[in-house]
Each structure stands twice: as structure tokens, then as C-alpha cells.
mmCIF file with all atom_site columns, C-alpha atoms in Angstrom:
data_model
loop_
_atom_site.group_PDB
_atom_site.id
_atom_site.type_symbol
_atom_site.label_atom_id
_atom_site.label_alt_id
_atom_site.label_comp_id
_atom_site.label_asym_id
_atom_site.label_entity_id
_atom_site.label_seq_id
_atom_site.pdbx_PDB_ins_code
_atom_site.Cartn_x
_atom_site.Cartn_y
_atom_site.Cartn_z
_atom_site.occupancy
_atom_site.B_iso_or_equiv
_atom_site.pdbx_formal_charge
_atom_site.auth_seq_id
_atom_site.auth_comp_id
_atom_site.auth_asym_id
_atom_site.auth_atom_id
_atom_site.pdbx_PDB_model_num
ATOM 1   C CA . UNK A 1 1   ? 112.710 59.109 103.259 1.00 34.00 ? 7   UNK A CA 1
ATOM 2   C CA . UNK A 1 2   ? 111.114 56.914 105.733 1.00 37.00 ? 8   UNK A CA 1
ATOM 3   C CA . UNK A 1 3   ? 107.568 56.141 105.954 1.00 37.00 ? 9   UNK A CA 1
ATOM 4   C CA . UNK A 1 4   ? 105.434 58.597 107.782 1.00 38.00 ? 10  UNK A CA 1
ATOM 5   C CA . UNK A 1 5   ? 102.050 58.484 109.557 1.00 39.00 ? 11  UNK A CA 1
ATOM 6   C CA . UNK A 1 6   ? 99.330  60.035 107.859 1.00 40.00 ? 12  UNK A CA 1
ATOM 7   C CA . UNK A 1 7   ? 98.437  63.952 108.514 1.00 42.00 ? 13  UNK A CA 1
ATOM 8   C CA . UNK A 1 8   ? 95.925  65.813 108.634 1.00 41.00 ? 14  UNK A CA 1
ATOM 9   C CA . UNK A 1 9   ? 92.702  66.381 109.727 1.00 39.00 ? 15  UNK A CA 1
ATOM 10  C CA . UNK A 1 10  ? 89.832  63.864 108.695 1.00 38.00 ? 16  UNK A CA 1
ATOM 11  C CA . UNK A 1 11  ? 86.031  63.251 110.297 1.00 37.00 ? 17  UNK A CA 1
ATOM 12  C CA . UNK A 1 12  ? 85.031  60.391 111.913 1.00 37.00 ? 18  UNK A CA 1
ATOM 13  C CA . UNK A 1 13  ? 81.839  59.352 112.849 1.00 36.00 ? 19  UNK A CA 1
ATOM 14  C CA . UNK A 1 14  ? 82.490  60.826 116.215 1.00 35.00 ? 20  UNK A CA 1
ATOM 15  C CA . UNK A 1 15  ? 85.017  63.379 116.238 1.00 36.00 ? 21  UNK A CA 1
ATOM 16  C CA . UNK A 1 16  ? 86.941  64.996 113.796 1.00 37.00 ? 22  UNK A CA 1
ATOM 17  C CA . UNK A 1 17  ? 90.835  63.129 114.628 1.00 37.00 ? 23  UNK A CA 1
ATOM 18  C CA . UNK A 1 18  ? 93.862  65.770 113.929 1.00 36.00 ? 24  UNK A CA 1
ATOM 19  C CA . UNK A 1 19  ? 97.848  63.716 113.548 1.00 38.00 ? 25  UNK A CA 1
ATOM 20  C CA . UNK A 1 20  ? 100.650 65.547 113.502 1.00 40.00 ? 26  UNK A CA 1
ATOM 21  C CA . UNK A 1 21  ? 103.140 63.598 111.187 1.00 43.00 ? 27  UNK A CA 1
ATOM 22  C CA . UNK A 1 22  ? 106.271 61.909 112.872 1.00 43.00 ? 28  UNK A CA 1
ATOM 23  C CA . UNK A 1 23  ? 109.561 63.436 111.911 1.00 36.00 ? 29  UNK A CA 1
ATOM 24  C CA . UNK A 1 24  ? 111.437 60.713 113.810 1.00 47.00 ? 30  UNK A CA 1
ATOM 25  C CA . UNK A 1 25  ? 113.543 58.692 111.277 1.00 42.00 ? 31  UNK A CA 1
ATOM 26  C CA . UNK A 1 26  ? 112.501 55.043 111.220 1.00 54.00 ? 32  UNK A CA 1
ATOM 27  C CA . UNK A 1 27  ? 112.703 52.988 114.321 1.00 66.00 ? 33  UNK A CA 1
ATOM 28  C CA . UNK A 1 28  ? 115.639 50.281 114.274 1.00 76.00 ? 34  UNK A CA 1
ATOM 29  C CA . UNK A 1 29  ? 114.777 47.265 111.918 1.00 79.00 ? 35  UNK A CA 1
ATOM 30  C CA . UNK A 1 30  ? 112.628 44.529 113.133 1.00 83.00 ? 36  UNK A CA 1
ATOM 31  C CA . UNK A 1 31  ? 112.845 41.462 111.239 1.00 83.00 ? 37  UNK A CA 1
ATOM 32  C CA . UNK A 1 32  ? 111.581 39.169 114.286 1.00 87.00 ? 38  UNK A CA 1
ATOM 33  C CA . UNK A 1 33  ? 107.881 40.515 114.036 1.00 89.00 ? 39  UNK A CA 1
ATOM 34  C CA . UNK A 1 34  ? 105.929 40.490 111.119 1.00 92.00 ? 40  UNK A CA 1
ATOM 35  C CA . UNK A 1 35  ? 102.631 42.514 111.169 1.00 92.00 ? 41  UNK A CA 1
ATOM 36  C CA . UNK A 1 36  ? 99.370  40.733 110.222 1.00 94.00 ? 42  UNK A CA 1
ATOM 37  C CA . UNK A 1 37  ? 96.653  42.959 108.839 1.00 95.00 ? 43  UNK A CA 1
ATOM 38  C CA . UNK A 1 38  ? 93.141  41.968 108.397 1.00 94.00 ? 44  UNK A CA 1
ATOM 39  C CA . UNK A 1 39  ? 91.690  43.523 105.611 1.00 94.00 ? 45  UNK A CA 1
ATOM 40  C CA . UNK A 1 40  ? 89.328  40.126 104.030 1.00 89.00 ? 46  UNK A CA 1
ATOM 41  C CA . UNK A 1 41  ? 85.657  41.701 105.512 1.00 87.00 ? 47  UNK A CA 1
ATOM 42  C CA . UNK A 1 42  ? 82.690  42.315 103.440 1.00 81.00 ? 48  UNK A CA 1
ATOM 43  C CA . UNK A 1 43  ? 82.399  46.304 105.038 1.00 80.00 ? 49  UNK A CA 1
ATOM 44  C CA . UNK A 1 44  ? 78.809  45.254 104.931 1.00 80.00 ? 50  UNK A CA 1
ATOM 45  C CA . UNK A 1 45  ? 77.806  48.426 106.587 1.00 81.00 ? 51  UNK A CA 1
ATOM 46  C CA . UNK A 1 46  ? 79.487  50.700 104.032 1.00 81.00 ? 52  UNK A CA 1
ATOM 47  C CA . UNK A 1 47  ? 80.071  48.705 100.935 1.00 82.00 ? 53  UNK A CA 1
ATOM 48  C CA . UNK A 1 48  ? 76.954  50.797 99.403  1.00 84.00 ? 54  UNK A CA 1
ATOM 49  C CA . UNK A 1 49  ? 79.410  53.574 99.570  1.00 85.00 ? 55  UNK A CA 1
ATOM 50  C CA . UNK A 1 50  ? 82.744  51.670 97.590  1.00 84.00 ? 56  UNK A CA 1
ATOM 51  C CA . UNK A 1 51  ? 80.990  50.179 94.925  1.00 86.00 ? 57  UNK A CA 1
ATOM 52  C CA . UNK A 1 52  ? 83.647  47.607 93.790  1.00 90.00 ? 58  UNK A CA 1
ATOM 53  C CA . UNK A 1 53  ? 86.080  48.920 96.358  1.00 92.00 ? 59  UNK A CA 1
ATOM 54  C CA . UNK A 1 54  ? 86.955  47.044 99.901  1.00 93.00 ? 60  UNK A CA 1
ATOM 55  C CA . UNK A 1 55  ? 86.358  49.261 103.091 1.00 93.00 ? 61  UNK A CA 1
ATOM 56  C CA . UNK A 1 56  ? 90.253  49.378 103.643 1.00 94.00 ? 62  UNK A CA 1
ATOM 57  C CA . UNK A 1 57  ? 91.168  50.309 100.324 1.00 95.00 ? 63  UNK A CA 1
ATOM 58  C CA . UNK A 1 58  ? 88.420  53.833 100.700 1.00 93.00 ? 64  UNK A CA 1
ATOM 59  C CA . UNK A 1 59  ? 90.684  56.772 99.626  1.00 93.00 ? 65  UNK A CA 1
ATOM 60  C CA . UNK A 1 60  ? 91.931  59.110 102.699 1.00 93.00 ? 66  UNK A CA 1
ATOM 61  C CA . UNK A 1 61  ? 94.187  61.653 101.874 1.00 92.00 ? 67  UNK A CA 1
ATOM 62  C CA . UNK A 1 62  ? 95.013  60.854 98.472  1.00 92.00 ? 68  UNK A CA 1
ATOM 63  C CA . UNK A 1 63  ? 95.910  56.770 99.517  1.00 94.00 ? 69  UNK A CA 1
ATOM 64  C CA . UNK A 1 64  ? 93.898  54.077 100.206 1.00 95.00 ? 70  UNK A CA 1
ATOM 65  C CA . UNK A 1 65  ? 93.425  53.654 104.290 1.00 95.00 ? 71  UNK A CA 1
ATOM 66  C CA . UNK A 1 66  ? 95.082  50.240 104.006 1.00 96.00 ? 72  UNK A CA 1
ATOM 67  C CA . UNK A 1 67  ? 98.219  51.749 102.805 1.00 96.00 ? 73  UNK A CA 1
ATOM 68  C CA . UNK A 1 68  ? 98.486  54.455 105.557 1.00 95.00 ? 74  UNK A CA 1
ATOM 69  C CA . UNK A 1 69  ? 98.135  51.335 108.048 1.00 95.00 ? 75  UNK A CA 1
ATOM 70  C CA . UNK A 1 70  ? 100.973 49.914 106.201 1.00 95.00 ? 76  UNK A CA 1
ATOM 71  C CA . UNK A 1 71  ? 103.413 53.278 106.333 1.00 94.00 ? 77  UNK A CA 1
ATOM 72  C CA . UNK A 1 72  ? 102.743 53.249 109.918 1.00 92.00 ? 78  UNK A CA 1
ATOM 73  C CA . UNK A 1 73  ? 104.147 49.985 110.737 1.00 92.00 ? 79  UNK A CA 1
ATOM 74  C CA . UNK A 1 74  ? 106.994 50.961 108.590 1.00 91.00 ? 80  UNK A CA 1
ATOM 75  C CA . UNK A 1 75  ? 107.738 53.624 111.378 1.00 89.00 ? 81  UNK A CA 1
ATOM 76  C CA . UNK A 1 76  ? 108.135 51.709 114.141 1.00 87.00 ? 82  UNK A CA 1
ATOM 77  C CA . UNK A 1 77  ? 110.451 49.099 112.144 1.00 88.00 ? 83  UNK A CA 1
ATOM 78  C CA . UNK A 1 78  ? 108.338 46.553 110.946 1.00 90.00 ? 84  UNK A CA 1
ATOM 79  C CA . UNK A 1 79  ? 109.426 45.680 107.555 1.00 91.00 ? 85  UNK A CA 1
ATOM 80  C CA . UNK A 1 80  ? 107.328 42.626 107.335 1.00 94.00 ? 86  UNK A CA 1
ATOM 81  C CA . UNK A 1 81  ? 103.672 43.183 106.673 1.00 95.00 ? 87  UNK A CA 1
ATOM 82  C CA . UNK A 1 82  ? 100.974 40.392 105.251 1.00 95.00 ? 88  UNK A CA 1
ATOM 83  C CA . UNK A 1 83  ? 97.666  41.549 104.437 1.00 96.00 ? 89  UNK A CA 1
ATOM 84  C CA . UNK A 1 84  ? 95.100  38.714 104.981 1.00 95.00 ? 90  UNK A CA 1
ATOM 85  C CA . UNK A 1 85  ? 92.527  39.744 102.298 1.00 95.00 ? 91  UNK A CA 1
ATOM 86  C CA . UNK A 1 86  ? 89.341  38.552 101.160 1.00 93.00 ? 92  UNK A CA 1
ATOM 87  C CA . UNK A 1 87  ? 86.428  40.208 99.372  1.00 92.00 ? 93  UNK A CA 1
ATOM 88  C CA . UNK A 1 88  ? 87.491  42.247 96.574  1.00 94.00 ? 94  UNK A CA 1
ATOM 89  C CA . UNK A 1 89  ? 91.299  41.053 97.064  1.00 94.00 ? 95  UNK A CA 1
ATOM 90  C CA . UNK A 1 90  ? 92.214  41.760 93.696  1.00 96.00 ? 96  UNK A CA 1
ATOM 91  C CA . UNK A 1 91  ? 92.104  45.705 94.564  1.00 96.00 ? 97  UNK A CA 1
ATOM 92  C CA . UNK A 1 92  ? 94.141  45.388 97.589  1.00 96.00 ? 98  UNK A CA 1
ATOM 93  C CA . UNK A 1 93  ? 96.605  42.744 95.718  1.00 96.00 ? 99  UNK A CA 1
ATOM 94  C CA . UNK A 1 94  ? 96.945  44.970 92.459  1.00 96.00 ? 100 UNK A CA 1
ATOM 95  C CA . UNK A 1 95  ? 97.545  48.223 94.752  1.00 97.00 ? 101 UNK A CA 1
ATOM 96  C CA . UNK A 1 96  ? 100.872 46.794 96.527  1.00 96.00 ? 102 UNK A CA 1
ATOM 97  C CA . UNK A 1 97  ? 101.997 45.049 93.960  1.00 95.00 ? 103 UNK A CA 1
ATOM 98  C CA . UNK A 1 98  ? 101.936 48.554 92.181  1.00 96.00 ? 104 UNK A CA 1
ATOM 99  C CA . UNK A 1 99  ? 103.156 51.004 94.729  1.00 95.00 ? 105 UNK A CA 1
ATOM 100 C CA . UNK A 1 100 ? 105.997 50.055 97.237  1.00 94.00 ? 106 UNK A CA 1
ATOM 101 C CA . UNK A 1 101 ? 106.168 51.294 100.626 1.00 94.00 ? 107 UNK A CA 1
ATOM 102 C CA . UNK A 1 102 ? 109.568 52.082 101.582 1.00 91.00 ? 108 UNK A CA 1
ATOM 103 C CA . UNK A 1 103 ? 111.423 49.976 104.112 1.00 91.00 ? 109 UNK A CA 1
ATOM 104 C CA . UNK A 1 104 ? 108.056 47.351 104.253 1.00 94.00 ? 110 UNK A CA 1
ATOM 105 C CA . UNK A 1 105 ? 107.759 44.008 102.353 1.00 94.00 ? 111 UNK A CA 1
ATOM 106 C CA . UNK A 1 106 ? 103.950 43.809 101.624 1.00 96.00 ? 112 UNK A CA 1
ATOM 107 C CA . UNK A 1 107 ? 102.603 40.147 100.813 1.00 95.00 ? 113 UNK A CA 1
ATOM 108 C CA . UNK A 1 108 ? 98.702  39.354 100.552 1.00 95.00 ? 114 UNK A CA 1
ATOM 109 C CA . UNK A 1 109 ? 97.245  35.863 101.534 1.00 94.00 ? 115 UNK A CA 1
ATOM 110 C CA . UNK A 1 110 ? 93.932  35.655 100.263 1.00 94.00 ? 116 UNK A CA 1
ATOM 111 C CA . UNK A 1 111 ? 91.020  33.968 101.921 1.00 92.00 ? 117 UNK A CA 1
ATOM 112 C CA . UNK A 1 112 ? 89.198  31.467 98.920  1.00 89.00 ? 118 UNK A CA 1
ATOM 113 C CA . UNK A 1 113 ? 86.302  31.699 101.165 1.00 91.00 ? 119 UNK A CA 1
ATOM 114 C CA . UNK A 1 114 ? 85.539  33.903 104.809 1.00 89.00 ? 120 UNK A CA 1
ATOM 115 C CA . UNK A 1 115 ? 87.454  32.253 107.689 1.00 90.00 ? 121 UNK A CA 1
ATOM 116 C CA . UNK A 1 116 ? 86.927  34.944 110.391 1.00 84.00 ? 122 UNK A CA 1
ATOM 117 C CA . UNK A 1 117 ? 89.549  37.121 112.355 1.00 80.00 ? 123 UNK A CA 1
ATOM 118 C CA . UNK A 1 118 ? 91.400  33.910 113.423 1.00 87.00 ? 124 UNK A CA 1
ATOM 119 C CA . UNK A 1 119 ? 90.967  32.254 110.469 1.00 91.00 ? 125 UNK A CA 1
ATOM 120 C CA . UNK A 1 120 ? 92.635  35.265 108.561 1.00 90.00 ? 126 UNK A CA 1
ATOM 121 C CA . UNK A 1 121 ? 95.292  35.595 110.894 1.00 91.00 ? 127 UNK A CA 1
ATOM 122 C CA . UNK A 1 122 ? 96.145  31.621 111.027 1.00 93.00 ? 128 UNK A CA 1
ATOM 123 C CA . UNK A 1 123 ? 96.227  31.336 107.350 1.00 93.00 ? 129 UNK A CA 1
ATOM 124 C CA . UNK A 1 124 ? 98.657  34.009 106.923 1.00 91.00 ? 130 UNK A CA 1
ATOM 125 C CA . UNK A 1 125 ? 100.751 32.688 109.786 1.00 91.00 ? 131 UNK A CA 1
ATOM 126 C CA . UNK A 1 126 ? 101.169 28.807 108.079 1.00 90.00 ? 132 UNK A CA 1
ATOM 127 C CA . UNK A 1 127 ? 102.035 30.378 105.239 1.00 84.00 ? 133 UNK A CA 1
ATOM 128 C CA . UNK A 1 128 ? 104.911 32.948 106.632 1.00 85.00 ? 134 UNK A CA 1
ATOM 129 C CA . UNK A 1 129 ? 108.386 31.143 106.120 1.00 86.00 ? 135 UNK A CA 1
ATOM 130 C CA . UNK A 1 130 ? 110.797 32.173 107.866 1.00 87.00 ? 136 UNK A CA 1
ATOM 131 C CA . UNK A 1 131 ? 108.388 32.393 110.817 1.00 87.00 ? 137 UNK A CA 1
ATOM 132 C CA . UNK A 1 132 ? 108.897 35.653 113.032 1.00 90.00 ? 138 UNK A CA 1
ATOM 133 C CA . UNK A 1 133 ? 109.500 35.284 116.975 1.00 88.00 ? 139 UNK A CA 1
ATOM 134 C CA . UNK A 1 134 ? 106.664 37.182 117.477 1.00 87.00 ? 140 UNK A CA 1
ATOM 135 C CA . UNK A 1 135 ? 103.436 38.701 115.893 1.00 90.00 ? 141 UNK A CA 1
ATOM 136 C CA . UNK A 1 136 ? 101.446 42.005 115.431 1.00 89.00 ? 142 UNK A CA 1
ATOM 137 C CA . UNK A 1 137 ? 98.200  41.767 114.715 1.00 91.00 ? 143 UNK A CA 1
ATOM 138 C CA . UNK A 1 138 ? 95.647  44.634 113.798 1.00 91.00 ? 144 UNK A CA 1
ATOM 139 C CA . UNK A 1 139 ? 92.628  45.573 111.398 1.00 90.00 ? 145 UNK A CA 1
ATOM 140 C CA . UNK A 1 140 ? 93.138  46.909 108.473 1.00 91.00 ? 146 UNK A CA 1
ATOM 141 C CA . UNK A 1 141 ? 89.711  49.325 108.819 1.00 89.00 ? 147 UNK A CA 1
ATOM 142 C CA . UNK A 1 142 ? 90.874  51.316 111.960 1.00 87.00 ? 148 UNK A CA 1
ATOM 143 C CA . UNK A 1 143 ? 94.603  52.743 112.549 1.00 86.00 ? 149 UNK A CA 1
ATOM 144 C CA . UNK A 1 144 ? 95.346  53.180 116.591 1.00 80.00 ? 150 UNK A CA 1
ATOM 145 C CA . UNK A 1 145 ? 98.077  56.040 116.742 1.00 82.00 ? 151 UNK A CA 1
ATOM 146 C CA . UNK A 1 146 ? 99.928  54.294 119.183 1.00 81.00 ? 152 UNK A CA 1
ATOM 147 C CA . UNK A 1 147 ? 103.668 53.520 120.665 1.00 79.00 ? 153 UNK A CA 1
ATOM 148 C CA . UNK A 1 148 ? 104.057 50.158 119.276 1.00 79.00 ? 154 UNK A CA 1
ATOM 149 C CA . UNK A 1 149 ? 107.697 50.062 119.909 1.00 80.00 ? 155 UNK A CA 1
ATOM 150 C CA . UNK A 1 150 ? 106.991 50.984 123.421 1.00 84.00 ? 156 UNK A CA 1
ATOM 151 C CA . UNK A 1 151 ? 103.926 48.145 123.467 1.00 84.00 ? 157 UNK A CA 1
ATOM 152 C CA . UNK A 1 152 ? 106.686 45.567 121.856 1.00 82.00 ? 158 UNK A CA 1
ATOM 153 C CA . UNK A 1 153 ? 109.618 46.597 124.305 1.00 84.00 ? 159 UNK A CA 1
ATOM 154 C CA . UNK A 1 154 ? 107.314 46.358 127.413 1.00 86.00 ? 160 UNK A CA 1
ATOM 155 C CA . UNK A 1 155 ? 105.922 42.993 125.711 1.00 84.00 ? 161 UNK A CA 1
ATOM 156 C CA . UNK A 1 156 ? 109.710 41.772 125.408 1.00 85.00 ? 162 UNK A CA 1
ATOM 157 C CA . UNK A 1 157 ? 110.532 43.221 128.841 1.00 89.00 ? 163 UNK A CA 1
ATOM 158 C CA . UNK A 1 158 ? 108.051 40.624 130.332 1.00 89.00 ? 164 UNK A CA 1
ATOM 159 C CA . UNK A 1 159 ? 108.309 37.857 128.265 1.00 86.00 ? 165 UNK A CA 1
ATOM 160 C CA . UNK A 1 160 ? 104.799 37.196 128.054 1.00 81.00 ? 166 UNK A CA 1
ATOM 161 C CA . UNK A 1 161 ? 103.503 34.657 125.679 1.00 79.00 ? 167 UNK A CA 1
ATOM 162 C CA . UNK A 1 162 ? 100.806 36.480 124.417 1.00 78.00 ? 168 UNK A CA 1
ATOM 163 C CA . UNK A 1 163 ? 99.890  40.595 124.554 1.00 80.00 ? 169 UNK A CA 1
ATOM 164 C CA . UNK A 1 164 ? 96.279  42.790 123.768 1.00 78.00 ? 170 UNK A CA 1
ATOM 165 C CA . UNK A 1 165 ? 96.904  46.324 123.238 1.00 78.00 ? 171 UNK A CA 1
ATOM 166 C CA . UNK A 1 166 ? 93.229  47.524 124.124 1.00 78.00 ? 172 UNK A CA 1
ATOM 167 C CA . UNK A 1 167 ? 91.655  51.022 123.695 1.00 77.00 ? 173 UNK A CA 1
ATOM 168 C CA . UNK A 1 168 ? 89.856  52.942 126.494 1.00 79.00 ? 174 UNK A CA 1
ATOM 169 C CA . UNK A 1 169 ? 86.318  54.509 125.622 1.00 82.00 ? 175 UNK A CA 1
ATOM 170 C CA . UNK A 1 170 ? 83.621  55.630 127.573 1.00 86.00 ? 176 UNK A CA 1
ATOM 171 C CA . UNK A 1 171 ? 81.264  53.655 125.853 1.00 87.00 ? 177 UNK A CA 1
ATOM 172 C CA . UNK A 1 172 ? 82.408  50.041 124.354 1.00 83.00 ? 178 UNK A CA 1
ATOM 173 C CA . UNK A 1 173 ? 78.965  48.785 123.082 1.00 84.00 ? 179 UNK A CA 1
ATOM 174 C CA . UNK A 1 174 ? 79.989  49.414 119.881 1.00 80.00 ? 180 UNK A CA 1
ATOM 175 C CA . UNK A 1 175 ? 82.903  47.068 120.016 1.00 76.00 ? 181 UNK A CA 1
ATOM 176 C CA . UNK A 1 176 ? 83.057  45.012 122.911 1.00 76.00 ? 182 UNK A CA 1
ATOM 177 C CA . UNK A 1 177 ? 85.101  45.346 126.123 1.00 79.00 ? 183 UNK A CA 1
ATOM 178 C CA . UNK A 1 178 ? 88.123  43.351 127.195 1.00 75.00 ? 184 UNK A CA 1
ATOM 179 C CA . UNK A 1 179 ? 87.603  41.403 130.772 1.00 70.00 ? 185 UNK A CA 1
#
């Protein structure tokens, strides 16, 4: 069948996050947008806990994190994912090239040494042939259970050249605001 959300119920360091999973069949195909996810960090912060394991690749539910990301592109359409990898790429690499995710072509770029969130995403873009009319780009550490066909139709709608899907929180610090 097609690729689901995860669900479940899971803590975070906040909250403890409930999804329902999405019985809607797979959105229509969209071939014109490939999905960039960067998943090349150090997890500096957690690495302690995944010895030899990169902080998108940490087991949730029974699948890496990474791969959930994945299966919820697949969702909304997007059959085109690259994973822009770095530290410990070998795990992520050896994971996809062992289980598919149905309806999503997974290819890794790997980083020979750190080139930052626009590095990451730049490398993976040269090397994308045949280039996509439009990109989606995300982290491969945090999901956002969002609309993204709605964000890509309104996106579309306006014919804007460039688009941030942003997050409200009460408090930011953490992770910086959009101004």
C-alpha cells in the first residue's frame, strides 16, 4: 500500500507528540519536485547516545527516524528524495539501499567533508539530473506533520520564486525566529 506517516505516541523533550496515521491513498505523483533531506550533522549533542549511529538513523518505532521522514514525503507524492549525508553515511547509505520505500526513489550524496545546510543542499542539487522545477527542502532530525501539498499548491498558486514553511512557538530561542 502506500506509504504512511508514522503512528503512535513517542516523547519529546517537551511534550509527548500523538499522530494519527493517514488513510488517504497517496497524493497524485510529483515528479517536478524532488525533496532534499539533510541528514550529514555530527548530532553532537546526542551522539553519546548512538554510538556509531547518526542522529537521523536513531530507531523510532521499529525504523530509523530518517526513514519515517522519507514515507512521509511519499504521501504527499514526492517520489524523488536525496538524502545529503555526512558523518556516519555509510549507515544511512546501507539502510536505503536495503529497504525500499514504496512509491520514493531514495539517492544519498555524501558530503567528503562538512559543507553546512547550504552546502548539503547545493551539492545534492548539481548533482540531480534531470533537475526538478522546484525543490523541498527539510532536516532529516525533525519531521513537521504538515500539508505539504497544500504548502506546494499555495506556493504554485503564487508563483513565487522562493517559499519558507516556518513553525510557530512560543519560545524560538532554541532555534531562531524568521523576520
Amino acid at each position: 500500500g502506500p506509504a504512511r506517516p508514522l503512528a503512535g505516541r513517542w516523547p519529546t523533550a517537551d511534550c509527548i507528540v500523538t499522530v494519527e496515521p493517514n488513510e488517504k491513498p497517496m497524493r497524485t505523483a510529483r515528479p517536478d519536485i524532488a525533496a532534499v533531506v539533510l541528514a550529514g550533522g555530527f548530532g553532537t549533542r546526542i551522539r553519546h547516545l548512538l554510538p556509531g549511529v547518526p542522529k537521523p538513523m536513531a530507531m523510532v518505532a521499529g525504523r530509523p527516524f530518517l526513514e519515517h521522514v522519507v514515507r512521509y514525503l511519499g504521501t504527499f507524492g514526492l517520489s524523488r528524495v536525496i538524502l545529503s549525508t555526512g558523518y556516519l553515511a555509510e549507515v544511512i547509505e546501507a539502510h536505503f539501499a536495503a529497504v525500499r520505500v514504496p512509491g520514493v526513489e531514495v539517492s544519498c550524496v555524501r558530503e567528503a567533508t562538512p559543507l553546512g545546510t547550504a552546502g548539503g543542499f547545493l551539492q545534492a542539487a548539481r548533482g540531480a539530473a534531470p533537475a526538478p522545477n522546484a525543490w523541498l527542502v527539510l532536516n532529516g532530525d525533525s519531521l513537521v506533520f504538515s500539508d505539504f501539498a497544500q504548502f506546494i499548491d499555495e506556493f504554485e498558486r503564487a508563483r513565487l520564486p522562493a517559499a519558507i514553511m516556518g513553525l510557530r512557538l512560543s519560545d524560538a530561542a532554541r532555534f531562531g525566529t524568521f523576520e
